[in-house]
Short mmCIF file of C-alpha atoms and ligand atoms in Angstrom, two decimals:
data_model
loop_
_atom_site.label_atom_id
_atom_site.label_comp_id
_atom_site.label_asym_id
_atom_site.label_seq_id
_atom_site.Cartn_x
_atom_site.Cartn_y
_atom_site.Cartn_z
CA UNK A 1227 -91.95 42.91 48.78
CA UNK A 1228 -89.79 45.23 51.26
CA UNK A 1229 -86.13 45.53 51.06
CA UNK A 1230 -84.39 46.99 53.94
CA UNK A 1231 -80.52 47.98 53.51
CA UNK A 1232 -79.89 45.62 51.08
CA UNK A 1233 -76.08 45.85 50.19
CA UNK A 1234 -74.32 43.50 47.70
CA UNK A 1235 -69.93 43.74 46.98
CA UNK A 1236 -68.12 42.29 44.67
CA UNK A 1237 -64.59 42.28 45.81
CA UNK A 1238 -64.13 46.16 46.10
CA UNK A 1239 -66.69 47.25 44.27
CA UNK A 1240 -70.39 47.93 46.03
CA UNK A 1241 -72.84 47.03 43.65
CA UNK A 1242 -75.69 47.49 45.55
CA UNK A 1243 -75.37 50.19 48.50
CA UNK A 1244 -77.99 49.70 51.41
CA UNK A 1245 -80.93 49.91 48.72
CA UNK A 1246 -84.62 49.99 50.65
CA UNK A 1247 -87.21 49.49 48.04
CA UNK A 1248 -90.64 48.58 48.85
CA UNK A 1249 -93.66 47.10 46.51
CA UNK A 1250 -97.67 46.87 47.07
CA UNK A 1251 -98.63 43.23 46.30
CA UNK A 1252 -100.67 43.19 42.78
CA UNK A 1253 -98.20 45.81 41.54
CA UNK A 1254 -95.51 45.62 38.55
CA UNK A 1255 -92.44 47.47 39.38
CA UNK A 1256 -89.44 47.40 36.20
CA UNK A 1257 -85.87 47.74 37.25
CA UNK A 1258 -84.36 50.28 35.05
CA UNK A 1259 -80.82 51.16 34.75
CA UNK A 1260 -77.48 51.40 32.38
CA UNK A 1261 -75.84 48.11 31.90
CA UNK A 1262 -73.65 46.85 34.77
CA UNK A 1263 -75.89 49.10 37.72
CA UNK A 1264 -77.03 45.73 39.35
CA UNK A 1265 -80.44 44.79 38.13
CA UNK A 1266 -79.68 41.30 37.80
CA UNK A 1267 -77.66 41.44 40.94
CA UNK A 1268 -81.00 42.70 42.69
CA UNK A 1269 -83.18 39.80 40.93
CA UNK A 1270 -80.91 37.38 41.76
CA UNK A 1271 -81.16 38.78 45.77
CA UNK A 1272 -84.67 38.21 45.27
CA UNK A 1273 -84.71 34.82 43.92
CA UNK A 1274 -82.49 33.38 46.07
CA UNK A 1275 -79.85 32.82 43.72
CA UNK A 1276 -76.94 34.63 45.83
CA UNK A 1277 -77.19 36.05 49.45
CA UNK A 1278 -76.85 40.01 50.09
CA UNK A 1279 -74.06 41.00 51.94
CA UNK A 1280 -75.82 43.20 54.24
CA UNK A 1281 -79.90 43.98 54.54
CA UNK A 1282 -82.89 41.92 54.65
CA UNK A 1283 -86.09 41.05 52.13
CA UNK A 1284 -89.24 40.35 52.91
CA UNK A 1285 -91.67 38.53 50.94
CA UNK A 1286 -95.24 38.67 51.79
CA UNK A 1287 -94.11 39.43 55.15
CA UNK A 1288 -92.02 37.07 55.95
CA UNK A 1289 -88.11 37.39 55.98
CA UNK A 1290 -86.68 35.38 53.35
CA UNK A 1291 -83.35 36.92 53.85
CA UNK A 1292 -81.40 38.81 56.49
CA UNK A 1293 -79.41 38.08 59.28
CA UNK A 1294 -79.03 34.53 60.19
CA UNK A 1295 -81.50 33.92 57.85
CA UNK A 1296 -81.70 32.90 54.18
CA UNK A 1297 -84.52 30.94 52.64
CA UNK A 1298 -83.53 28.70 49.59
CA UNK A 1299 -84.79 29.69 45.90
CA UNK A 1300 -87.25 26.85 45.79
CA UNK A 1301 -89.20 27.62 49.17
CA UNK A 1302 -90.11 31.66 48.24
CA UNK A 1303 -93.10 31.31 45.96
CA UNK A 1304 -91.53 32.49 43.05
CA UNK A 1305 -91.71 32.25 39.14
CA UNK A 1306 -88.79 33.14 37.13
CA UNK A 1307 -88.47 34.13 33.52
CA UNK A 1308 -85.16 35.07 31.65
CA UNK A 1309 -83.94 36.39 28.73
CA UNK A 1310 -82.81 32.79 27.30
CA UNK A 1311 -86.06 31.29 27.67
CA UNK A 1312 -84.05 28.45 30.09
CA UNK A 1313 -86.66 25.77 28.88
CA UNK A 1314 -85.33 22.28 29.48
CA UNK A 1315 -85.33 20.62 25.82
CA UNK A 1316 -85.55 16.64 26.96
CA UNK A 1317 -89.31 17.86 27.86
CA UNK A 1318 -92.33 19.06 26.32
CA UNK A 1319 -94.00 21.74 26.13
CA UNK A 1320 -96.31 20.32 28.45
CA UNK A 1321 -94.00 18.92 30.40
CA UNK A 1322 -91.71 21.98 30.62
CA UNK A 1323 -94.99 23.71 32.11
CA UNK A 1324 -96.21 20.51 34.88
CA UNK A 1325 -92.30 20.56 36.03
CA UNK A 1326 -93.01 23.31 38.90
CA UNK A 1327 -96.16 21.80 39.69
CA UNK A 1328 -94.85 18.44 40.19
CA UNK A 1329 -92.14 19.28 42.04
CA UNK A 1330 -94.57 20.91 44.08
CA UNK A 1331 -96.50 17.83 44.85
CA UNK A 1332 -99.18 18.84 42.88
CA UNK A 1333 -102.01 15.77 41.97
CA UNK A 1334 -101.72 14.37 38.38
CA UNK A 1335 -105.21 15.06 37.47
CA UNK A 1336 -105.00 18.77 39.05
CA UNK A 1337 -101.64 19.60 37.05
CA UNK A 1338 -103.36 18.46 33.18
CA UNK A 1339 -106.10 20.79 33.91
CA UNK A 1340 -103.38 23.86 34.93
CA UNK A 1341 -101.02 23.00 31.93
CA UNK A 1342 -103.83 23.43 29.86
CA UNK A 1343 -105.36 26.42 31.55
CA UNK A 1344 -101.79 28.25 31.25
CA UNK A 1345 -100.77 27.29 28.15
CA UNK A 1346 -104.34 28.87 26.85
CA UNK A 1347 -103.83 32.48 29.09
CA UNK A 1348 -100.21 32.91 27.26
CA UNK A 1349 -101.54 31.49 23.36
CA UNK A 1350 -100.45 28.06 22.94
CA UNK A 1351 -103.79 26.56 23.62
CA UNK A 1352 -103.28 22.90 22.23
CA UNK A 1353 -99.69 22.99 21.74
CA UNK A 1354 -98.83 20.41 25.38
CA UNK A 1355 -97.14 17.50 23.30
CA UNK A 1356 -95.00 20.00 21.23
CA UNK A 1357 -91.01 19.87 21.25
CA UNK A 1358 -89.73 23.49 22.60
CA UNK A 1359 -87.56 23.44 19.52
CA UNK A 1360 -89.61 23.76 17.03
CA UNK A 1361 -91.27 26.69 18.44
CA UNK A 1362 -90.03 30.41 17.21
CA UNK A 1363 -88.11 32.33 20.06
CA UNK A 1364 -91.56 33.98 21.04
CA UNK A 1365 -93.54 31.14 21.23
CA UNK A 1366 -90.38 29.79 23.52
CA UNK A 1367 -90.80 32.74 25.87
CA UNK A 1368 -94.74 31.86 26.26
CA UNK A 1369 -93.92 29.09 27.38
CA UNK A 1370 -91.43 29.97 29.74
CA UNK A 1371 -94.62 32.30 31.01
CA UNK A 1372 -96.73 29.62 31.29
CA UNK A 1373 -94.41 27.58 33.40
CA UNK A 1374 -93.27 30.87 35.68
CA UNK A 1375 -96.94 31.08 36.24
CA UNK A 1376 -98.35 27.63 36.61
CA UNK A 1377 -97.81 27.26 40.21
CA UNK A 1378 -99.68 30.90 41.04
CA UNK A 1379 -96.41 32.29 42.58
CA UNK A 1380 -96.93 35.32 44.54
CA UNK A 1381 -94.06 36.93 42.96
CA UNK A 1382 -93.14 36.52 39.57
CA UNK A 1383 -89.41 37.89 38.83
CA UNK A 1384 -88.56 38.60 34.44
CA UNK A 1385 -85.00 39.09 33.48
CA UNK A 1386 -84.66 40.84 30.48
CA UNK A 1387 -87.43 38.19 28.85
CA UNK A 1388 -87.52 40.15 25.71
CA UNK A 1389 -84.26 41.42 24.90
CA UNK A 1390 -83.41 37.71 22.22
CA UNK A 1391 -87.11 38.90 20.40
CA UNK A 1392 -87.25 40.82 17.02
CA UNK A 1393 -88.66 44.53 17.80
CA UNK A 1394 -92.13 43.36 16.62
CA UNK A 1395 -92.61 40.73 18.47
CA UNK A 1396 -90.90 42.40 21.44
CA UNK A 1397 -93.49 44.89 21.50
CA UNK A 1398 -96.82 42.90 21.13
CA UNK A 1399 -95.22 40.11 23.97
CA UNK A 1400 -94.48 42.93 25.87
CA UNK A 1401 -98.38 44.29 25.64
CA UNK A 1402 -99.29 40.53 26.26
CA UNK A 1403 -97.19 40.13 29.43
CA UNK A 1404 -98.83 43.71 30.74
CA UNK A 1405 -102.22 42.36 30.12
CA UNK A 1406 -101.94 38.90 31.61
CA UNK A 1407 -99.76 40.19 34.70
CA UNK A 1408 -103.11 43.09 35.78
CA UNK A 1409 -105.65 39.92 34.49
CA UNK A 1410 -103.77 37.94 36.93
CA UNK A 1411 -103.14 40.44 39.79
CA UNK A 1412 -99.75 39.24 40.20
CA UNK A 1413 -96.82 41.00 42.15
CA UNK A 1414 -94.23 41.18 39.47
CA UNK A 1415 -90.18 42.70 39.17
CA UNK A 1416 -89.41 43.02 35.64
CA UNK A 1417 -85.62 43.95 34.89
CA UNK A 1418 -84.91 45.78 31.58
CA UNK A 1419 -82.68 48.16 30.16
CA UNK A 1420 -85.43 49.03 27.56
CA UNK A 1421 -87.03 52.49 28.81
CA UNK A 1422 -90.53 51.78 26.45
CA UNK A 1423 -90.94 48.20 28.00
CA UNK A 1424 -90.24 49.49 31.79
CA UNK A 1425 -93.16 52.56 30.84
CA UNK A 1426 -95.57 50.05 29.09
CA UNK A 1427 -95.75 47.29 31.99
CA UNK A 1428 -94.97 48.79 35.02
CA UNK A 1429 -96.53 50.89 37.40
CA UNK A 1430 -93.32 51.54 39.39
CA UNK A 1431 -90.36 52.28 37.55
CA UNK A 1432 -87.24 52.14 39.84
CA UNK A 1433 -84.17 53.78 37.94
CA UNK A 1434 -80.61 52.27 39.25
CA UNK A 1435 -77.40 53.09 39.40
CA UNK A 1436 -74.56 54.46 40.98
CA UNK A 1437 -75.09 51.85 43.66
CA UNK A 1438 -78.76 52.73 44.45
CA UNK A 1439 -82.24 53.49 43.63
CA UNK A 1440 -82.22 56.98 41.22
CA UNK A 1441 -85.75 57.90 41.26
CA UNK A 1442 -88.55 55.36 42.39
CA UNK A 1443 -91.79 56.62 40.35
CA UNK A 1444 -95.01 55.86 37.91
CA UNK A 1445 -93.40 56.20 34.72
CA UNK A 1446 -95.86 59.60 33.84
CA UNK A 1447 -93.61 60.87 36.78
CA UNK A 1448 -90.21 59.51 35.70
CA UNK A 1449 -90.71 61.28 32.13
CA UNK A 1450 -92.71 64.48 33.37
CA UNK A 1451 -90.13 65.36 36.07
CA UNK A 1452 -87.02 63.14 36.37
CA UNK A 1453 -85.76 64.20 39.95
CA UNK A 1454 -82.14 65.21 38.73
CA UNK A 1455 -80.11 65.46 35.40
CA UNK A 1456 -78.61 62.06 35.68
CA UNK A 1457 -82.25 60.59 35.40
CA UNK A 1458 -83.31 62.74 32.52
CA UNK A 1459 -80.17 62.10 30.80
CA UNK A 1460 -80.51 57.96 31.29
CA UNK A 1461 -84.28 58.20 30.21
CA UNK A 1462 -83.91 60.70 27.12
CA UNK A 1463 -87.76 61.87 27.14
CA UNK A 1464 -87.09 65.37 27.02
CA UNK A 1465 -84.45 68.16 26.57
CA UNK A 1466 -81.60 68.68 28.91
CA UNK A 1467 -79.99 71.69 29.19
CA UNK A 1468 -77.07 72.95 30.94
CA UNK A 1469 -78.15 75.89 32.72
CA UNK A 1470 -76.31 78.42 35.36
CA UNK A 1471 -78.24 80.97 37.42
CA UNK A 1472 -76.74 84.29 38.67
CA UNK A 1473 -79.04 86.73 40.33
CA UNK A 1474 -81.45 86.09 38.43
CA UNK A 1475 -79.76 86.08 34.59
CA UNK A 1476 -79.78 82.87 32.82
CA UNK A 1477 -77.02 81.56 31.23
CA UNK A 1478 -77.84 78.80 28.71
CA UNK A 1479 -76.14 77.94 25.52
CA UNK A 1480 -74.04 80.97 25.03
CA UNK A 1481 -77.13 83.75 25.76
CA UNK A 1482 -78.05 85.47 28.66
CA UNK A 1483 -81.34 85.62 29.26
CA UNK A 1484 -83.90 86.91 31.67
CA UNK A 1485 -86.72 83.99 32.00
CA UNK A 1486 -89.79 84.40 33.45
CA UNK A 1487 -89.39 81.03 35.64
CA UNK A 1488 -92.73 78.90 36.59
CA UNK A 1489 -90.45 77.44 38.66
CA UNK A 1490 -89.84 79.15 42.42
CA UNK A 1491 -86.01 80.34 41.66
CA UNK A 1492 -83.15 77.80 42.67
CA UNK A 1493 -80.08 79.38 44.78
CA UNK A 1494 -77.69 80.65 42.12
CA UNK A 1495 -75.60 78.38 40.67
CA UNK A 1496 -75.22 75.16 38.31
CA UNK A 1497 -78.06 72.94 36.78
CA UNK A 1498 -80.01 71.70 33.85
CA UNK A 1499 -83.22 72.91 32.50
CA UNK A 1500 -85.51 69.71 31.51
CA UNK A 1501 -88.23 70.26 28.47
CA UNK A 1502 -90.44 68.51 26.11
CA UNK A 1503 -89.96 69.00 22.93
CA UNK A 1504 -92.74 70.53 21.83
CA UNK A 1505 -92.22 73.06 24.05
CA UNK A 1506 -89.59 74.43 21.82
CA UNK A 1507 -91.07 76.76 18.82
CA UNK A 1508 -89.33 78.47 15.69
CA UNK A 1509 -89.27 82.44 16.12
CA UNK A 1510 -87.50 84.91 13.68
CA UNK A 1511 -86.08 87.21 16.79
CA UNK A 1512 -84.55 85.72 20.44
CA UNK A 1513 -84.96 82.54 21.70
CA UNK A 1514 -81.69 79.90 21.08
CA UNK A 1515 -80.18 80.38 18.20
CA UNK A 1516 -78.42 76.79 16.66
CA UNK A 1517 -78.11 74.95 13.27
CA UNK A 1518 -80.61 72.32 12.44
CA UNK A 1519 -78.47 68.79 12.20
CA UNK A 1520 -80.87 66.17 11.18
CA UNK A 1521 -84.40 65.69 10.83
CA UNK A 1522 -87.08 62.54 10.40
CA UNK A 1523 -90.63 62.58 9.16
CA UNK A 1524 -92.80 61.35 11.91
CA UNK A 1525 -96.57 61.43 11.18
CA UNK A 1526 -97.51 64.82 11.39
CA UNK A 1527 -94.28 66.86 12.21
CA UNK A 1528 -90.61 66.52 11.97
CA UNK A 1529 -88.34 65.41 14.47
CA UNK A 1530 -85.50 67.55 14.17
CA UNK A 1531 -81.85 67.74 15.78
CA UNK A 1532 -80.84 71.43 16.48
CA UNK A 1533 -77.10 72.32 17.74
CA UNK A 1534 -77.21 74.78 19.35
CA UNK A 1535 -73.64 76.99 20.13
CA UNK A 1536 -72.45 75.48 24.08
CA UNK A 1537 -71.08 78.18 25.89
CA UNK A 1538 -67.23 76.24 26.45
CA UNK A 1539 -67.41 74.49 23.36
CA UNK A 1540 -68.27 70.79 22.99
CA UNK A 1541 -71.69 69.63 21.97
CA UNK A 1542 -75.03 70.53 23.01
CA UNK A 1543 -78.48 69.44 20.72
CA UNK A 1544 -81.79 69.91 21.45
CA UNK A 1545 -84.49 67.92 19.79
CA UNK A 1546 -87.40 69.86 18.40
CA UNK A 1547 -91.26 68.99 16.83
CA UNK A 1548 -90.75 71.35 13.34
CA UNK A 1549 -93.90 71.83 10.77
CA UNK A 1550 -91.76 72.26 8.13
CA UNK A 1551 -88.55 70.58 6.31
CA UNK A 1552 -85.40 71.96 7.30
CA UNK A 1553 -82.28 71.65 5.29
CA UNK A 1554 -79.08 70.13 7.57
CA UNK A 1555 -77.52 72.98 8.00
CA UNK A 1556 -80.17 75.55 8.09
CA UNK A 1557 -79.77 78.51 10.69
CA UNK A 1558 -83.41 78.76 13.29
CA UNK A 1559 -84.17 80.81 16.44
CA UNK A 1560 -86.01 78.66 19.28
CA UNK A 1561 -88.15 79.81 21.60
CA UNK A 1562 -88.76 78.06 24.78
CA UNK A 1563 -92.65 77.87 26.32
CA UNK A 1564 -91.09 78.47 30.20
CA UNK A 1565 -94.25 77.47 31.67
CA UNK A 1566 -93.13 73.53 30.45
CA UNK A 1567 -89.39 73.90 31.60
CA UNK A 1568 -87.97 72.12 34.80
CA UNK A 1569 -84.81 73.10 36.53
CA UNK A 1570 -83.13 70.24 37.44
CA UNK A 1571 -79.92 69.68 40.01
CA UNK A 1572 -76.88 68.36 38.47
CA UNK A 1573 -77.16 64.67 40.33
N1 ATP B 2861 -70.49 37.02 40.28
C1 ATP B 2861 -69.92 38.21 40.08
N2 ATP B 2861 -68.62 38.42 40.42
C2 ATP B 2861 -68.04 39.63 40.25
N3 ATP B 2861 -68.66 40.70 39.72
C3 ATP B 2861 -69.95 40.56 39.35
C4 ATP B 2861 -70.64 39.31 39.51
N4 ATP B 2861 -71.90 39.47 39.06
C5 ATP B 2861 -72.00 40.76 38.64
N5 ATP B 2861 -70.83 41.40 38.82
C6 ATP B 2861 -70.57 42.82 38.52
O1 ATP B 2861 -71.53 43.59 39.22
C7 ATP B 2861 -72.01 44.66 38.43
C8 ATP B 2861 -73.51 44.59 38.31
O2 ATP B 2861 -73.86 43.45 37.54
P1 ATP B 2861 -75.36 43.12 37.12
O3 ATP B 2861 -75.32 41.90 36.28
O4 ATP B 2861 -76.22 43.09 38.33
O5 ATP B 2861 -75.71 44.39 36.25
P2 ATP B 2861 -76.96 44.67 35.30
O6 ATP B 2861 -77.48 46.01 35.69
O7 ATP B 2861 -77.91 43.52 35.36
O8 ATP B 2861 -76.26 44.76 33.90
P3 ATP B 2861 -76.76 44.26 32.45
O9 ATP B 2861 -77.84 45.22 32.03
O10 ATP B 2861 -75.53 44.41 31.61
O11 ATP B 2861 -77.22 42.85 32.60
C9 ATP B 2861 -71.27 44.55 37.10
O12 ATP B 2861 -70.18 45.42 37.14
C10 ATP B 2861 -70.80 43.13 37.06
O13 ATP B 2861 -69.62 43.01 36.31
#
């Protein structure tokens, strides 16, 4: 898949600005971004469903849109899966799955043997004569996997296909739909706004908005070193710190302080320091002094909120892996491992 320029408007506003975005057949990439940045806007490009503006796709090398040139939903090879399941209820199960292939001109004989074969890769082995509404919403989806799949597209394009499932179910469909997309070796876009499903399925994790691609990474890469602030602060994997650099002193959260930086030394000036959180530790002397806020048991340590004092008032929390219980409240000094800090630019 290679998009080139690809612009979409909507009256004024330019949802998608001149976006080039390219993706290895085989591969899963997830399009990730805040609500209204133009995921579906991009799927639909791909589908078919609505013509870009401005910019061309390519799909298995060949030009399915550009200039002069559009080819219809229908003719690119693809399988679609949405959020609503889209399943049409006057058929069955099996026939919601044959549909594709029949309208594909597959044989009779050939299409009983592929129902069958897809309805056992997604779990409903047996289940052909069934009426879609009296499946649960999961068991819905699976079959709206089955069907995307039943044809062998070479793309396979998922809007959002978990976001109607209970968080359970969300996440074991989610491992299921990993698994059966590397089993299959299918080229897959998967649009969510759910960071955990983007980092469990794809490899490629494109982060939208503002018009355009943020950061285009593995998502090890995406949580390990976000390119700016805007990405860290859209993801929340880490600590994000305003941060301002003046020959050399530190200013962060109301200290001054003289870091040894891993880092080689940004110009002076504005930006954000980016952190796990365990690389924050309690000390009795220095470090960031704040007021512990909240805190949550999590097997083996607690998860605690720390406020620390912002420099120009406002708020400003870091979250921080504590041995111990901490009352809200509670006054603690944090020091900061520098060796596992980023310095971010502000966009
Ligand atoms: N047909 C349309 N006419 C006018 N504006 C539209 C149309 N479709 C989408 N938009 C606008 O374009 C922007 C991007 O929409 P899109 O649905 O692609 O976003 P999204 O990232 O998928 O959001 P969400 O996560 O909420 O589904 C939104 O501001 C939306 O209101």
């Amino acid at each position: 898949m290679e998009l080139r320029g690809l612009t979409q408007r909507y009256g004024e506003r330019v949802v998608l600005d001149a976006v080039d975005l390219g993706l290895d057949a085989g591969r899963v990439l997830a399009l990730l971004g805040p609500s209204g940045c133009g995921k579906t806007t991009l799927l639909k490009l791909l589908a078919g469903l609505a013509r870009p503006d401005a910019g061309s796709i390519r799909l298995g090398g060949v030009e399915v849109a550009g200039a002069g040139r559009f080819v219809p939903p229908e003719r690119r090879g693809l399988g679609m899966v949405f959020q609503d399941y889209a399943l049409w209820p006057h058929l069955s199960v099996g026939g919601n799955v044959a549909f594709p292939l029949q309208m594909r001109g597959w044989r009779k004989a050939d299409i009983a043997g592929r129902v069958d074969e897809v309805l056992a890769l997604v779990g409903l082995a047996g289940q052909a004569a069934r009426n879609p509404a009296s499946l649960s919403g999961g068991q819905q989806q699976r079959v709206a996997l089955a069907r995307a799949i039943a044809a062998r597209p070479a793309l396979l394009l998922f809007d959002e296909p978990l976001s109607n499932l209970d968080r359970d179910l969300r996440e074991s469909l989610c491992d299921e739909i990993g698994g059966l997309l590397r089993e299959l070796g299918t080229t897959a876009v998967y649009v969510t706004h759910d960071h955990e499903e983007a980092f469990a399925l794809a490899d490629q994790v494109a982060v939208l908005g503002e018009g355009g691609i943020r950061q285009l990474a593995a998502p090890e890469q995406l949580i390990d070193a976000p390119a700016n602030a805007a990405v860290a602060a859209f993801l929340k994997q880490g600590n994000l710190l305003p941060a301002h650099l003046a020959a050399g002193a530190m200013g962060l959260a109301g200290d001054t302080m003289q870091p040894e930086l891993p880092f080689g030394v940004p110009a002076d000036g504005a930006g954000h320091l980016y952190f796990p959180q365990s690389a924050l530790r309690a000390v009795t002397d220095g470090g960031l002094s704040g007021v512990v806020r909240a805190q949550r048991y999590r097997a083996g340590h607690y998860a605690t909120t720390v406020r620390l004092r912002p420099p120009a008032g406002g708020e400003l929390e870091v979250d921080w892996l504590s041995a111990r219980r901490h009352q809200p409240g509670e006054r603690v000094r944090l020091a900061l491992d520098w060796t596992r800090v980023r310095w971010l630019p502000a966009a």
